[in-house]
């Protein structure tokens, strides 16, 4: 049973908007593209595991994706996939890395060779063991009697060539490919023989963990040391991507491709929300959509029937959910 489903990380959407709206020659663009590729690969890796997870009997296993917990409200730890059963808890750390991958126990590192370039990553086994250590502390603090906790690193890229440099037992036991998932789960079930929890106990643990989940909130500008001046403003053409579109008699007109749209501003409001947050004033709308007239802006905001707070010039509109046209 999936208790916490896999969702596309909001970070991907934020990075995509940043990539779209950063000036094309901006010095941070490469760094943002790299982070976007890394985050998207991680999400795709987890997504590819859904197929194998679907073979676990629903009534026996509870699955939580991307669980972010804290013990002291200062340090947070994130678990890619947590599988709860009556016998054991299994933490999965998912890695979607391509190329020739060498696990080196001497220096606790993962070396990736791709297109003749070598790159070093942290040891994923150390990572997942650290998550186990923190989960034990978390469960102790919540006074939840723990089950045995097992850990696995799942390498989801089927074309990656995996090498265990020192033939280390640690890597043999803790690193697997996606297709081994069911075999491993069965192995752990056999290992612990008798159930420790009832299904009712298990539901309680799952509920408590779900309640403890704290979504990651981060300011994308702080992350890359940017400010609002680095961003291209205006409504983008949904046909050719040019900007800023001109507002002509109630529609948005693109001088580049002659496309006109009544709703092109909706995407712009979504971009604003991902970059700056969920509230916007008339003045901020004029600035971001590049409209000079307060009354035109008022009409656009009113047409969207957004919840609002305040009066007159201080009115703030809430950009909730995915911004849609109300009519
Ligand atoms: Zn266009």
Tab-separated table of N, CA, C and O in Angstrom, residues 239-320:
chain	number	residue	atom	x	y	z
A	239	UNK	N	3.810	29.741	-28.147
A	239	UNK	CA	4.032	29.128	-29.454
A	239	UNK	C	5.517	29.068	-29.813
A	239	UNK	O	6.018	28.032	-30.230
A	240	UNK	N	6.244	30.191	-29.613
A	240	UNK	CA	7.652	30.206	-30.032
A	240	UNK	C	8.623	30.515	-28.890
A	240	UNK	O	9.833	30.444	-29.091
A	241	UNK	N	8.113	30.833	-27.716
A	241	UNK	CA	8.980	31.058	-26.556
A	241	UNK	C	9.549	32.462	-26.457
A	241	UNK	O	10.297	32.770	-25.525
A	242	UNK	N	9.223	33.349	-27.417
A	242	UNK	CA	9.743	34.716	-27.351
A	242	UNK	C	9.041	35.511	-26.244
A	242	UNK	O	7.962	35.139	-25.801
A	243	UNK	N	9.631	36.616	-25.839
A	243	UNK	CA	9.042	37.462	-24.817
A	243	UNK	C	9.583	38.870	-24.991
A	243	UNK	O	10.614	39.035	-25.653
A	244	UNK	N	8.997	39.887	-24.409
A	244	UNK	CA	7.689	39.861	-23.768
A	244	UNK	C	6.584	40.053	-24.811
A	244	UNK	O	6.757	40.794	-25.777
A	245	UNK	N	5.452	39.369	-24.609
A	245	UNK	CA	4.306	39.553	-25.503
A	245	UNK	C	3.642	40.892	-25.194
A	245	UNK	O	3.714	41.395	-24.073
A	246	UNK	N	3.003	41.458	-26.193
A	246	UNK	CA	2.297	42.728	-26.015
A	246	UNK	C	0.827	42.458	-25.735
A	246	UNK	O	0.247	41.534	-26.318
A	247	UNK	N	0.246	43.288	-24.851
A	247	UNK	CA	-1.195	43.153	-24.563
A	247	UNK	C	-1.937	44.039	-25.563
A	247	UNK	O	-1.796	45.276	-25.548
A	248	UNK	N	-2.688	43.418	-26.471
A	248	UNK	CA	-3.418	44.169	-27.493
A	248	UNK	C	-4.894	43.771	-27.440
A	248	UNK	O	-5.232	42.617	-27.712
A	249	UNK	N	-5.747	44.746	-27.083
A	249	UNK	CA	-7.205	44.538	-26.994
A	249	UNK	C	-7.588	43.191	-26.346
A	249	UNK	O	-8.255	42.345	-26.934
A	250	UNK	N	-7.101	43.012	-25.130
A	250	UNK	CA	-7.522	41.843	-24.336
A	250	UNK	C	-6.830	40.538	-24.683
A	250	UNK	O	-7.159	39.498	-24.112
A	251	UNK	N	-5.868	40.583	-25.632
A	251	UNK	CA	-5.135	39.335	-25.926
A	251	UNK	C	-3.628	39.620	-25.916
A	251	UNK	O	-3.194	40.774	-25.986
A	252	UNK	N	-2.879	38.553	-25.832
A	252	UNK	CA	-1.417	38.663	-25.866
A	252	UNK	C	-0.957	38.393	-27.288
A	252	UNK	O	-1.325	37.374	-27.877
A	253	UNK	N	-0.139	39.311	-27.802
A	253	UNK	CA	0.280	39.187	-29.204
A	253	UNK	C	1.795	39.040	-29.294
A	253	UNK	O	2.558	39.785	-28.648
A	254	UNK	N	2.246	38.049	-30.097
A	254	UNK	CA	3.679	37.829	-30.296
A	254	UNK	C	4.087	38.411	-31.654
A	254	UNK	O	3.619	37.938	-32.701
A	255	UNK	N	4.965	39.419	-31.632
A	255	UNK	CA	5.440	40.063	-32.841
A	255	UNK	C	6.361	39.167	-33.648
A	255	UNK	O	6.586	39.391	-34.839
A	256	UNK	N	6.914	38.133	-33.026
A	256	UNK	CA	7.853	37.242	-33.712
A	256	UNK	C	7.129	36.238	-34.610
A	256	UNK	O	7.513	36.019	-35.743
A	257	UNK	N	6.061	35.622	-34.067
A	257	UNK	CA	5.405	34.550	-34.834
A	257	UNK	C	3.928	34.850	-35.116
A	257	UNK	O	3.222	33.972	-35.624
A	258	UNK	N	3.486	36.051	-34.744
A	258	UNK	CA	2.096	36.480	-34.975
A	258	UNK	C	1.054	35.675	-34.200
A	258	UNK	O	-0.126	35.721	-34.506
A	259	UNK	N	1.520	34.918	-33.217
A	259	UNK	CA	0.592	34.120	-32.416
A	259	UNK	C	-0.133	35.047	-31.438
A	259	UNK	O	0.447	35.995	-30.917
A	260	UNK	N	-1.408	34.798	-31.229
A	260	UNK	CA	-2.083	35.555	-30.171
A	260	UNK	C	-2.826	34.600	-29.258
A	260	UNK	O	-3.291	33.532	-29.680
A	261	UNK	N	-2.863	34.981	-27.982
A	261	UNK	CA	-3.435	34.094	-26.968
A	261	UNK	C	-4.161	34.919	-25.920
A	261	UNK	O	-3.705	35.999	-25.544
A	262	UNK	N	-5.289	34.421	-25.442
A	262	UNK	CA	-6.000	35.114	-24.370
A	262	UNK	C	-5.435	34.730	-23.008
A	262	UNK	O	-5.587	35.470	-22.039
A	263	UNK	N	-4.786	33.541	-22.923
A	263	UNK	CA	-4.400	33.008	-21.601
A	263	UNK	C	-2.895	32.875	-21.370
A	263	UNK	O	-2.488	32.212	-20.410
A	264	UNK	N	-2.073	33.453	-22.220
A	264	UNK	CA	-0.622	33.255	-22.103
A	264	UNK	C	-0.089	33.710	-20.736
A	264	UNK	O	0.953	33.231	-20.272
A	265	UNK	N	-0.826	34.620	-20.066
A	265	UNK	CA	-0.358	35.129	-18.764
A	265	UNK	C	-0.435	34.080	-17.655
A	265	UNK	O	0.230	34.217	-16.634
A	266	UNK	N	-1.267	33.021	-17.843
A	266	UNK	CA	-1.432	32.024	-16.767
A	266	UNK	C	-0.104	31.352	-16.450
A	266	UNK	O	0.245	31.146	-15.295
A	267	UNK	N	0.648	31.002	-17.491
A	267	UNK	CA	1.950	30.374	-17.289
A	267	UNK	C	2.891	31.349	-16.560
A	267	UNK	O	3.696	30.953	-15.721
A	268	UNK	N	2.751	32.621	-16.871
A	268	UNK	CA	3.603	33.635	-16.241
A	268	UNK	C	3.316	33.719	-14.739
A	268	UNK	O	4.237	33.868	-13.933
A	269	UNK	N	2.037	33.630	-14.364
A	269	UNK	CA	1.699	33.628	-12.937
A	269	UNK	C	2.281	32.386	-12.252
A	269	UNK	O	2.740	32.462	-11.112
A	270	UNK	N	2.234	31.250	-12.950
A	270	UNK	CA	2.839	30.036	-12.363
A	270	UNK	C	4.347	30.219	-12.180
A	270	UNK	O	4.916	29.785	-11.185
A	271	UNK	N	4.985	30.842	-13.152
A	271	UNK	CA	6.430	31.114	-13.043
A	271	UNK	C	6.691	32.009	-11.829
A	271	UNK	O	7.609	31.771	-11.049
A	272	UNK	N	5.857	33.036	-11.674
A	272	UNK	CA	6.025	33.973	-10.556
A	272	UNK	C	5.912	33.222	-9.224
A	272	UNK	O	6.729	33.410	-8.316
A	273	UNK	N	4.894	32.372	-9.150
A	273	UNK	CA	4.645	31.615	-7.918
A	273	UNK	C	5.853	30.743	-7.558
A	273	UNK	O	6.272	30.697	-6.405
A	274	UNK	N	6.420	30.066	-8.547
A	274	UNK	CA	7.570	29.189	-8.289
A	274	UNK	C	8.810	29.983	-7.888
A	274	UNK	O	9.626	29.522	-7.111
A	275	UNK	N	8.927	31.189	-8.410
A	275	UNK	CA	10.121	31.985	-8.116
A	275	UNK	C	9.967	32.832	-6.850
A	275	UNK	O	10.887	32.936	-6.037
A	276	UNK	N	8.800	33.460	-6.697
A	276	UNK	CA	8.669	34.481	-5.641
A	276	UNK	C	7.669	34.156	-4.542
A	276	UNK	O	7.586	34.878	-3.556
A	277	UNK	N	6.842	33.135	-4.733
A	277	UNK	CA	5.885	32.788	-3.676
A	277	UNK	C	4.451	32.954	-4.132
A	277	UNK	O	4.163	33.329	-5.271
A	278	UNK	N	3.530	32.672	-3.191
A	278	UNK	CA	2.122	32.504	-3.580
A	278	UNK	C	1.280	33.783	-3.514
A	278	UNK	O	0.087	33.728	-3.795
A	279	UNK	N	1.852	34.919	-3.114
A	279	UNK	CA	1.029	36.141	-3.119
A	279	UNK	C	1.615	37.159	-4.096
A	279	UNK	O	2.831	37.234	-4.293
A	280	UNK	N	0.709	37.938	-4.690
A	280	UNK	CA	1.140	38.945	-5.672
A	280	UNK	C	0.193	40.145	-5.597
A	280	UNK	O	-1.015	39.982	-5.367
A	281	UNK	N	0.752	41.335	-5.743
A	281	UNK	CA	-0.072	42.554	-5.751
A	281	UNK	C	-0.244	43.033	-7.200
A	281	UNK	O	0.415	42.518	-8.113
A	282	UNK	N	-1.068	44.063	-7.370
A	282	UNK	CA	-1.268	44.642	-8.706
A	282	UNK	C	0.066	45.186	-9.237
A	282	UNK	O	0.432	44.945	-10.394
A	283	UNK	N	0.821	45.854	-8.360
A	283	UNK	CA	2.097	46.458	-8.773
A	283	UNK	C	3.109	45.378	-9.193
A	283	UNK	O	3.784	45.506	-10.223
A	284	UNK	N	3.153	44.309	-8.398
A	284	UNK	CA	4.089	43.220	-8.727
A	284	UNK	C	3.673	42.535	-10.039
A	284	UNK	O	4.522	42.136	-10.834
A	285	UNK	N	2.355	42.449	-10.268
A	285	UNK	CA	1.864	41.844	-11.516
A	285	UNK	C	2.273	42.707	-12.710
A	285	UNK	O	2.756	42.188	-13.723
A	286	UNK	N	2.094	44.022	-12.556
A	286	UNK	CA	2.458	44.928	-13.665
A	286	UNK	C	3.936	44.788	-14.002
A	286	UNK	O	4.327	44.722	-15.165
A	287	UNK	N	4.746	44.713	-12.937
A	287	UNK	CA	6.184	44.619	-13.135
A	287	UNK	C	6.553	43.285	-13.807
A	287	UNK	O	7.322	43.260	-14.771
A	288	UNK	N	5.959	42.178	-13.326
A	288	UNK	CA	6.368	40.873	-13.846
A	288	UNK	C	5.783	40.589	-15.229
A	288	UNK	O	6.418	39.967	-16.072
A	289	UNK	N	4.557	41.052	-15.460
A	289	UNK	CA	3.924	40.817	-16.771
A	289	UNK	C	4.267	41.923	-17.775
A	289	UNK	O	3.893	41.840	-18.949
A	290	UNK	N	4.967	42.989	-17.262
A	290	UNK	CA	5.355	44.116	-18.116
A	290	UNK	C	4.115	44.781	-18.732
A	290	UNK	O	4.013	44.927	-19.963
A	291	UNK	N	3.197	45.165	-17.854
A	291	UNK	CA	2.000	45.898	-18.264
A	291	UNK	C	2.074	47.268	-17.591
A	291	UNK	O	2.413	47.346	-16.404
A	292	UNK	N	1.731	48.313	-18.318
A	292	UNK	CA	1.820	49.639	-17.699
A	292	UNK	C	0.516	50.040	-16.991
A	292	UNK	O	0.536	50.778	-16.017
A	293	UNK	N	-0.613	49.521	-17.439
A	293	UNK	CA	-1.899	49.994	-16.912
A	293	UNK	C	-2.380	49.220	-15.676
A	293	UNK	O	-2.592	47.998	-15.749
A	294	UNK	N	-2.593	49.938	-14.541
A	294	UNK	CA	-3.131	49.270	-13.349
A	294	UNK	C	-4.532	48.696	-13.592
A	294	UNK	O	-4.860	47.637	-13.069
A	295	UNK	N	-5.363	49.385	-14.414
A	295	UNK	CA	-6.734	48.888	-14.597
A	295	UNK	C	-6.760	47.610	-15.445
A	295	UNK	O	-7.517	46.677	-15.174
A	296	UNK	N	-5.887	47.530	-16.472
A	296	UNK	CA	-5.783	46.286	-17.267
A	296	UNK	C	-5.346	45.141	-16.348
A	296	UNK	O	-5.876	44.033	-16.400
A	297	UNK	N	-4.356	45.446	-15.489
A	297	UNK	CA	-3.839	44.431	-14.564
A	297	UNK	C	-4.952	43.980	-13.624
A	297	UNK	O	-5.108	42.784	-13.362
A	298	UNK	N	-5.723	44.964	-13.136
A	298	UNK	CA	-6.837	44.629	-12.235
A	298	UNK	C	-7.817	43.669	-12.932
A	298	UNK	O	-8.254	42.675	-12.347
A	299	UNK	N	-8.122	43.974	-14.213
A	299	UNK	CA	-9.063	43.122	-14.962
A	299	UNK	C	-8.529	41.690	-15.092
A	299	UNK	O	-9.277	40.719	-14.960
A	300	UNK	N	-7.219	41.582	-15.367
A	300	UNK	CA	-6.618	40.243	-15.508
A	300	UNK	C	-6.730	39.483	-14.183
A	300	UNK	O	-7.167	38.331	-14.138
A	301	UNK	N	-6.360	40.179	-13.080
A	301	UNK	CA	-6.397	39.519	-11.769
A	301	UNK	C	-7.830	39.146	-11.386
A	301	UNK	O	-8.079	38.058	-10.867
A	302	UNK	N	-8.773	40.049	-11.675
A	302	UNK	CA	-10.182	39.799	-11.322
A	302	UNK	C	-10.729	38.602	-12.110
A	302	UNK	O	-11.490	37.791	-11.581
A	303	UNK	N	-10.290	38.480	-13.396
A	303	UNK	CA	-10.793	37.382	-14.237
A	303	UNK	C	-10.366	36.021	-13.697
A	303	UNK	O	-10.978	35.007	-14.000
A	304	UNK	N	-9.295	36.019	-12.901
A	304	UNK	CA	-8.782	34.742	-12.393
A	304	UNK	C	-9.458	34.317	-11.089
A	304	UNK	O	-9.206	33.216	-10.598
A	305	UNK	N	-10.300	35.207	-10.546
A	305	UNK	CA	-11.065	34.904	-9.313
A	305	UNK	C	-10.179	34.283	-8.225
A	305	UNK	O	-10.483	33.208	-7.671
A	306	UNK	N	-9.083	34.968	-7.922
A	306	UNK	CA	-8.146	34.464	-6.913
A	306	UNK	C	-8.596	34.918	-5.525
A	306	UNK	O	-9.138	36.022	-5.388
A	307	UNK	N	-8.346	34.125	-4.503
A	307	UNK	CA	-8.623	34.606	-3.149
A	307	UNK	C	-7.748	35.828	-2.877
A	307	UNK	O	-6.621	35.910	-3.380
A	308	UNK	N	-8.263	36.809	-2.147
A	308	UNK	CA	-7.465	38.021	-1.919
A	308	UNK	C	-7.587	38.521	-0.489
A	308	UNK	O	-8.526	38.188	0.223
A	309	UNK	N	-6.624	39.342	-0.113
A	309	UNK	CA	-6.621	39.932	1.222
A	309	UNK	C	-6.236	41.399	1.075
A	309	UNK	O	-5.430	41.746	0.189
A	310	UNK	N	-6.789	42.265	1.920
A	310	UNK	CA	-6.459	43.697	1.877
A	310	UNK	C	-7.371	44.463	0.933
A	310	UNK	O	-8.221	43.882	0.246
A	311	UNK	N	-7.174	45.806	0.895
A	311	UNK	CA	-8.032	46.671	0.071
A	311	UNK	C	-7.168	47.601	-0.771
A	311	UNK	O	-6.030	47.904	-0.418
A	312	UNK	N	-7.745	48.054	-1.872
A	312	UNK	CA	-7.095	49.058	-2.719
A	312	UNK	C	-5.722	48.608	-3.171
A	312	UNK	O	-5.528	47.453	-3.560
A	313	UNK	N	-4.755	49.558	-3.044
A	313	UNK	CA	-3.402	49.272	-3.553
A	313	UNK	C	-2.692	48.156	-2.791
A	313	UNK	O	-1.737	47.570	-3.296
A	314	UNK	N	-3.132	47.915	-1.560
A	314	UNK	CA	-2.447	46.887	-0.761
A	314	UNK	C	-3.056	45.488	-0.938
A	314	UNK	O	-2.673	44.562	-0.242
A	315	UNK	N	-4.006	45.352	-1.876
A	315	UNK	CA	-4.613	44.026	-2.089
A	315	UNK	C	-3.563	43.024	-2.574
A	315	UNK	O	-2.794	43.314	-3.492
A	316	UNK	N	-3.540	41.871	-1.887
A	316	UNK	CA	-2.675	40.770	-2.336
A	316	UNK	C	-3.541	39.627	-2.818
A	316	UNK	O	-4.568	39.320	-2.210
A	317	UNK	N	-3.132	39.015	-3.891
A	317	UNK	CA	-3.879	37.885	-4.474
A	317	UNK	C	-3.091	36.602	-4.213
A	317	UNK	O	-1.850	36.605	-4.317
A	318	UNK	N	-3.805	35.539	-3.901
A	318	UNK	CA	-3.165	34.255	-3.621
A	318	UNK	C	-3.135	33.382	-4.872
A	318	UNK	O	-4.186	33.074	-5.434
A	319	UNK	N	-1.939	33.008	-5.268
A	319	UNK	CA	-1.778	32.123	-6.441
A	319	UNK	C	-1.759	30.676	-5.945
A	319	UNK	O	-0.696	30.105	-5.734
A	320	UNK	N	-2.933	30.122	-5.727
A	320	UNK	CA	-3.011	28.776	-5.167
A	320	UNK	C	-3.118	27.727	-6.278
A	320	UNK	O	-3.703	28.008	-7.329
